[in-house]
Amino acid sequence: MKVLILGCGYTGKRLAQWLVQQNIEVYGTHRSTPPRPEPNIPMFPFACATGSNVIPLPNAALENVTHVVSTIAPDDQGIDPVAASLMPLLQGANLQWFGYLSTTGVYGDTQGEWVNEDSPLNPQNVRSQHRVTIEATFLNSGLPAHIFRLPGIYGPGRSILDKLQAGTAQNIVKPGHVFCRIHVDDIVQTLGKSMRSPQPGSIYNVADDEPSESSNLIKWGAELLNLTPPSAQLYSQANLSPMAASFWSECRRIENTKIKRTLGVQLMYPTYREGLQAIFTAESATQSSR
């Protein structure tokens, strides 16, 4: 197995580190020239299919590659750099597996009802509409494509604990409105299991077991940190950015049965409680060792 990760951001880097630990050969890309160095992960420059900052992927990056995963989001015009500029190279690479990280936003607002991979797609913002188009592009490309639909991603250095410590957490109350989320390491294990058991054309929801109200997450995080939670504010009175408002305008519960049944995934962090506890414990141990 030789893996190329297109887009070594938060999730891509975590996947690359895990693959290195499994003694699997892995390469990554980054939007800079030269690319930002990562320990034990050779990096190639690659950026944007359009505009003035085009950095084409070197042909050597795909040499003998068996598995490719794209974590790259489309731009504001809906152009996916991978689909737009790498498709001929990928189609000629004789891949065993191709994975695309999408979003559960493709289901739109279900007013809290559960959705699974067979539920109708009803994207209600432009970002999610772009994702539906790109998913279809990869699924119809002839590549051994696998689609992974992700909700909110959290993990070390990227969780409500960081916002609480920075004093930037908003304790917004909207009774009955839930969010779904997934710990980055459960994304990694799901991708790893799929890589070892390719099922081209498959779509997977990758979410934990417990959709929950945002205020519950904040209360648990504050309890771990021994902090007083931020004052609650009603959703109708909250000052939200356009991006945040778009997230709050949709409510759905994501079913994760398929990854458990077909891939054998056993979530390391089935709810935010286990996930935040693990992050807190690890960070506390790091601080105490300094």
Short mmCIF file of C-alpha atoms in Angstrom, two decimals:
data_model
loop_
_atom_site.label_atom_id
_atom_site.label_comp_id
_atom_site.label_asym_id
_atom_site.label_seq_id
_atom_site.Cartn_x
_atom_site.Cartn_y
_atom_site.Cartn_z
CA MET A 1 0.00 0.00 0.00
CA LYS A 2 1.23 3.48 -0.91
CA VAL A 3 -1.04 6.37 0.06
CA LEU A 4 -1.23 9.93 -1.23
CA ILE A 5 -3.19 12.42 0.86
CA LEU A 6 -4.34 15.43 -1.12
CA GLY A 7 -4.57 18.16 1.49
CA CYS A 8 -2.62 17.60 4.70
CA GLY A 9 -4.65 19.89 6.91
CA TYR A 10 -6.03 18.88 10.29
CA THR A 11 -7.61 15.57 9.30
CA GLY A 12 -5.15 14.76 6.52
CA LYS A 13 -2.17 15.20 8.81
CA ARG A 14 -3.75 13.04 11.51
CA LEU A 15 -4.36 10.30 8.93
CA ALA A 16 -0.80 10.57 7.64
CA GLN A 17 0.64 10.23 11.14
CA TRP A 18 -1.48 7.13 11.75
CA LEU A 19 -0.38 5.55 8.47
CA VAL A 20 3.27 6.14 9.39
CA GLN A 21 2.63 4.36 12.69
CA GLN A 22 1.23 1.41 10.69
CA ASN A 23 4.44 1.34 8.60
CA ILE A 24 2.45 2.29 5.51
CA GLU A 25 4.19 4.47 2.93
CA VAL A 26 2.43 7.83 2.78
CA TYR A 27 2.88 11.14 0.97
CA GLY A 28 0.96 14.38 1.30
CA THR A 29 0.35 17.70 -0.39
CA HIS A 30 0.35 21.25 0.90
CA ARG A 31 -0.54 24.62 -0.62
CA SER A 32 2.91 26.17 -0.48
CA THR A 33 6.17 26.07 -2.40
CA PRO A 34 8.16 24.47 -0.98
CA PRO A 35 5.52 22.59 1.04
CA ARG A 36 5.56 22.86 4.81
CA PRO A 37 7.71 20.02 6.19
CA GLU A 38 6.05 17.30 8.27
CA PRO A 39 8.11 14.72 10.22
CA ASN A 40 8.26 11.37 8.38
CA ILE A 41 5.78 12.54 5.72
CA PRO A 42 7.25 13.53 2.33
CA MET A 43 5.26 16.47 0.96
CA PHE A 44 4.48 17.71 -2.53
CA PRO A 45 3.19 21.19 -3.42
CA PHE A 46 -0.30 21.33 -4.92
CA ALA A 47 -2.85 24.14 -5.02
CA CYS A 48 -5.87 25.54 -6.82
CA ALA A 49 -7.02 24.43 -10.23
CA THR A 50 -7.85 28.00 -11.23
CA GLY A 51 -6.61 31.49 -10.60
CA SER A 52 -3.10 32.86 -10.42
CA ASN A 53 -1.80 30.57 -7.67
CA VAL A 54 -1.78 27.31 -9.61
CA ILE A 55 0.73 24.77 -8.32
CA PRO A 56 0.43 21.58 -10.41
CA LEU A 57 0.99 18.24 -8.71
CA PRO A 58 4.28 16.69 -9.85
CA ASN A 59 3.80 13.46 -11.81
CA ALA A 60 6.15 11.74 -9.37
CA ALA A 61 3.57 12.19 -6.60
CA LEU A 62 1.37 9.46 -8.12
CA GLU A 63 4.13 7.01 -8.97
CA ASN A 64 3.13 3.54 -7.72
CA VAL A 65 0.39 5.03 -5.51
CA THR A 66 -2.39 2.57 -4.67
CA HIS A 67 -4.64 4.69 -2.45
CA VAL A 68 -5.55 8.38 -2.70
CA VAL A 69 -7.66 10.42 -0.30
CA SER A 70 -8.80 13.98 -0.96
CA THR A 71 -9.60 16.24 1.98
CA ILE A 72 -9.70 19.37 -0.21
CA ALA A 73 -12.88 21.46 -0.17
CA PRO A 74 -14.17 23.16 -3.31
CA ASP A 75 -13.57 26.88 -3.78
CA ASP A 76 -16.29 29.52 -3.64
CA GLN A 77 -17.18 28.87 -7.27
CA GLY A 78 -17.64 25.17 -6.58
CA ILE A 79 -14.47 24.10 -8.36
CA ASP A 80 -12.73 21.11 -6.83
CA PRO A 81 -8.99 21.24 -7.60
CA VAL A 82 -8.67 17.46 -7.65
CA ALA A 83 -11.60 16.86 -10.01
CA ALA A 84 -10.66 19.82 -12.20
CA SER A 85 -6.95 19.24 -12.66
CA LEU A 86 -5.98 15.73 -11.57
CA MET A 87 -8.70 13.50 -13.00
CA PRO A 88 -6.69 12.20 -16.02
CA LEU A 89 -3.70 11.48 -13.79
CA LEU A 90 -5.84 9.67 -11.22
CA GLN A 91 -7.68 7.66 -13.86
CA GLY A 92 -4.37 6.52 -15.28
CA ALA A 93 -2.85 5.58 -11.94
CA ASN A 94 -4.50 2.13 -11.57
CA LEU A 95 -5.68 2.94 -8.05
CA GLN A 96 -7.15 0.35 -5.70
CA TRP A 97 -9.01 2.96 -3.62
CA PHE A 98 -9.96 6.63 -3.81
CA GLY A 99 -11.61 8.42 -0.89
CA TYR A 100 -13.30 11.82 -0.81
CA LEU A 101 -14.14 13.61 2.44
CA SER A 102 -17.51 15.30 1.99
CA THR A 103 -20.08 16.70 4.43
CA THR A 104 -23.35 15.64 6.02
CA GLY A 105 -24.59 19.06 4.92
CA VAL A 106 -25.69 17.35 1.68
CA TYR A 107 -28.78 16.11 3.57
CA GLY A 108 -29.89 19.65 4.42
CA ASP A 109 -32.33 20.41 7.23
CA THR A 110 -34.43 17.44 8.37
CA GLN A 111 -35.78 19.22 11.46
CA GLY A 112 -33.96 16.77 13.68
CA GLU A 113 -34.99 13.58 11.90
CA TRP A 114 -32.44 10.78 11.43
CA VAL A 115 -30.76 10.30 8.05
CA ASN A 116 -28.69 7.46 6.62
CA GLU A 117 -26.72 7.00 3.41
CA ASP A 118 -29.91 6.24 1.45
CA SER A 119 -31.74 9.37 2.58
CA PRO A 120 -32.54 11.94 -0.12
CA LEU A 121 -30.07 14.74 -0.65
CA ASN A 122 -31.45 18.21 -0.03
CA PRO A 123 -28.53 20.66 0.26
CA GLN A 124 -29.75 24.05 1.40
CA ASN A 125 -26.64 26.18 1.09
CA VAL A 126 -24.28 26.72 -1.80
CA ARG A 127 -21.37 24.96 -0.09
CA SER A 128 -23.33 21.74 0.30
CA GLN A 129 -24.74 22.00 -3.20
CA HIS A 130 -21.18 22.08 -4.52
CA ARG A 131 -20.40 18.96 -2.48
CA VAL A 132 -23.28 17.01 -4.05
CA THR A 133 -21.93 17.83 -7.51
CA ILE A 134 -18.38 16.83 -6.60
CA GLU A 135 -19.49 13.57 -4.98
CA ALA A 136 -21.30 12.65 -8.20
CA THR A 137 -18.25 13.61 -10.26
CA PHE A 138 -16.03 11.18 -8.39
CA LEU A 139 -18.62 8.40 -8.23
CA ASN A 140 -19.11 8.59 -12.02
CA SER A 141 -15.42 9.02 -12.87
CA GLY A 142 -14.43 5.37 -13.15
CA LEU A 143 -12.22 5.75 -10.08
CA PRO A 144 -12.65 3.25 -7.19
CA ALA A 145 -14.39 6.07 -5.32
CA HIS A 146 -15.59 6.04 -1.72
CA ILE A 147 -17.46 9.01 -0.21
CA PHE A 148 -17.21 9.85 3.49
CA ARG A 149 -19.80 12.34 4.78
CA LEU A 150 -18.57 14.12 7.88
CA PRO A 151 -20.30 16.37 10.45
CA GLY A 152 -18.37 18.70 12.76
CA ILE A 153 -14.81 17.46 13.34
CA TYR A 154 -13.07 17.85 16.68
CA GLY A 155 -9.92 16.52 18.32
CA PRO A 156 -6.72 17.65 20.05
CA GLY A 157 -6.16 21.35 19.49
CA ARG A 158 -9.57 21.73 17.87
CA SER A 159 -12.39 21.33 20.37
CA ILE A 160 -14.70 23.26 22.64
CA LEU A 161 -11.98 23.01 25.30
CA ASP A 162 -9.79 25.36 23.27
CA LYS A 163 -12.63 27.87 22.85
CA LEU A 164 -13.49 27.75 26.54
CA GLN A 165 -9.88 28.35 27.52
CA ALA A 166 -9.62 31.20 25.02
CA GLY A 167 -12.88 32.73 26.23
CA THR A 168 -14.45 32.59 22.75
CA ALA A 169 -17.11 29.91 23.33
CA GLN A 170 -20.71 31.02 22.79
CA ASN A 171 -23.28 29.23 24.93
CA ILE A 172 -26.19 29.48 22.52
CA VAL A 173 -29.46 27.87 23.56
CA LYS A 174 -31.93 26.63 20.96
CA PRO A 175 -34.04 23.90 22.60
CA GLY A 176 -34.27 20.74 20.51
CA HIS A 177 -31.56 21.81 18.07
CA VAL A 178 -28.77 19.23 17.93
CA PHE A 179 -25.44 18.97 16.17
CA CYS A 180 -23.58 15.84 15.12
CA ARG A 181 -19.83 15.51 15.44
CA ILE A 182 -16.96 13.05 15.07
CA HIS A 183 -13.53 12.78 16.69
CA VAL A 184 -10.73 13.03 14.13
CA ASP A 185 -9.26 9.68 15.22
CA ASP A 186 -12.55 7.93 14.46
CA ILE A 187 -12.41 9.42 10.96
CA VAL A 188 -8.88 8.06 10.65
CA GLN A 189 -9.81 4.55 11.75
CA THR A 190 -12.79 4.52 9.38
CA LEU A 191 -10.63 5.54 6.44
CA GLY A 192 -8.03 2.94 7.40
CA LYS A 193 -10.58 0.14 7.49
CA SER A 194 -12.04 1.20 4.14
CA MET A 195 -8.58 1.35 2.56
CA ARG A 196 -7.98 -2.27 3.53
CA SER A 197 -11.40 -3.35 2.28
CA PRO A 198 -12.22 -1.37 -0.88
CA GLN A 199 -15.88 -1.28 -1.90
CA PRO A 200 -15.95 1.21 -4.80
CA GLY A 201 -19.11 3.27 -5.05
CA SER A 202 -19.72 3.15 -1.30
CA ILE A 203 -20.93 6.13 0.71
CA TYR A 204 -20.42 6.29 4.47
CA ASN A 205 -21.73 8.58 7.19
CA VAL A 206 -18.96 9.05 9.75
CA ALA A 207 -20.52 10.42 12.93
CA ASP A 208 -20.57 9.48 16.60
CA ASP A 209 -23.53 7.94 18.43
CA GLU A 210 -25.03 10.98 20.13
CA PRO A 211 -26.27 14.13 18.41
CA SER A 212 -26.52 16.72 21.15
CA GLU A 213 -27.36 20.31 21.92
CA SER A 214 -24.44 22.72 21.81
CA SER A 215 -25.05 23.86 25.39
CA ASN A 216 -24.55 20.30 26.70
CA LEU A 217 -21.14 20.16 25.05
CA ILE A 218 -20.15 23.46 26.64
CA LYS A 219 -21.30 22.36 30.08
CA TRP A 220 -19.27 19.16 29.88
CA GLY A 221 -16.17 20.97 28.62
CA ALA A 222 -16.42 23.60 31.35
CA GLU A 223 -16.79 20.90 33.98
CA LEU A 224 -13.62 19.18 32.77
CA LEU A 225 -11.72 22.47 32.86
CA ASN A 226 -13.26 23.51 36.18
CA LEU A 227 -14.51 26.71 34.57
CA THR A 228 -17.81 28.52 34.85
CA PRO A 229 -19.69 28.04 31.56
CA PRO A 230 -20.30 31.19 29.51
CA SER A 231 -23.66 32.82 30.13
CA ALA A 232 -26.43 31.27 28.08
CA GLN A 233 -27.92 33.34 25.28
CA LEU A 234 -30.96 32.57 23.21
CA TYR A 235 -30.38 31.70 19.58
CA SER A 236 -32.75 34.49 18.54
CA GLN A 237 -30.50 37.03 20.29
CA ALA A 238 -27.10 35.60 19.30
CA ASN A 239 -24.74 37.59 17.10
CA LEU A 240 -23.64 34.97 14.58
CA SER A 241 -21.43 35.19 11.54
CA PRO A 242 -23.07 34.20 8.23
CA MET A 243 -21.16 30.90 8.31
CA ALA A 244 -22.25 30.10 11.88
CA ALA A 245 -25.82 31.10 11.12
CA SER A 246 -25.90 28.64 8.20
CA PHE A 247 -24.94 25.80 10.55
CA TRP A 248 -27.62 26.77 13.06
CA SER A 249 -30.25 26.92 10.32
CA GLU A 250 -30.07 23.14 9.80
CA CYS A 251 -30.79 20.31 12.25
CA ARG A 252 -30.39 16.60 11.55
CA ARG A 253 -29.35 13.40 13.26
CA ILE A 254 -26.80 11.26 11.41
CA GLU A 255 -27.06 7.47 11.56
CA ASN A 256 -23.70 5.65 11.63
CA THR A 257 -24.83 2.02 11.42
CA LYS A 258 -23.19 1.39 8.04
CA ILE A 259 -19.58 2.01 9.12
CA LYS A 260 -20.10 -0.38 12.04
CA ARG A 261 -21.83 -3.08 10.01
CA THR A 262 -19.80 -3.06 6.78
CA LEU A 263 -16.40 -1.82 7.96
CA GLY A 264 -16.37 -3.14 11.51
CA VAL A 265 -15.77 0.28 13.05
CA GLN A 266 -15.91 0.41 16.82
CA LEU A 267 -15.90 4.05 17.78
CA MET A 268 -13.14 5.03 20.16
CA TYR A 269 -15.19 8.06 21.17
CA PRO A 270 -18.90 7.19 20.81
CA THR A 271 -19.96 10.54 22.32
CA TYR A 272 -18.44 13.95 22.95
CA ARG A 273 -17.97 13.00 26.61
CA GLU A 274 -15.38 10.30 25.92
CA GLY A 275 -13.75 12.42 23.24
CA LEU A 276 -13.36 15.55 25.35
CA GLN A 277 -12.25 13.50 28.36
CA ALA A 278 -9.46 11.93 26.30
CA ILE A 279 -8.32 15.32 24.98
CA PHE A 280 -8.37 16.83 28.47
CA THR A 281 -6.46 13.90 29.99
CA ALA A 282 -3.77 14.00 27.28
CA GLU A 283 -3.34 17.78 27.53
CA SER A 284 -3.18 17.62 31.33
CA ALA A 285 -0.47 14.95 31.15
CA THR A 286 1.52 17.05 28.68
CA GLN A 287 1.32 20.13 30.88
CA SER A 288 2.32 18.26 34.02
CA SER A 289 5.41 16.84 32.30
CA ARG A 290 6.77 20.28 31.38
#
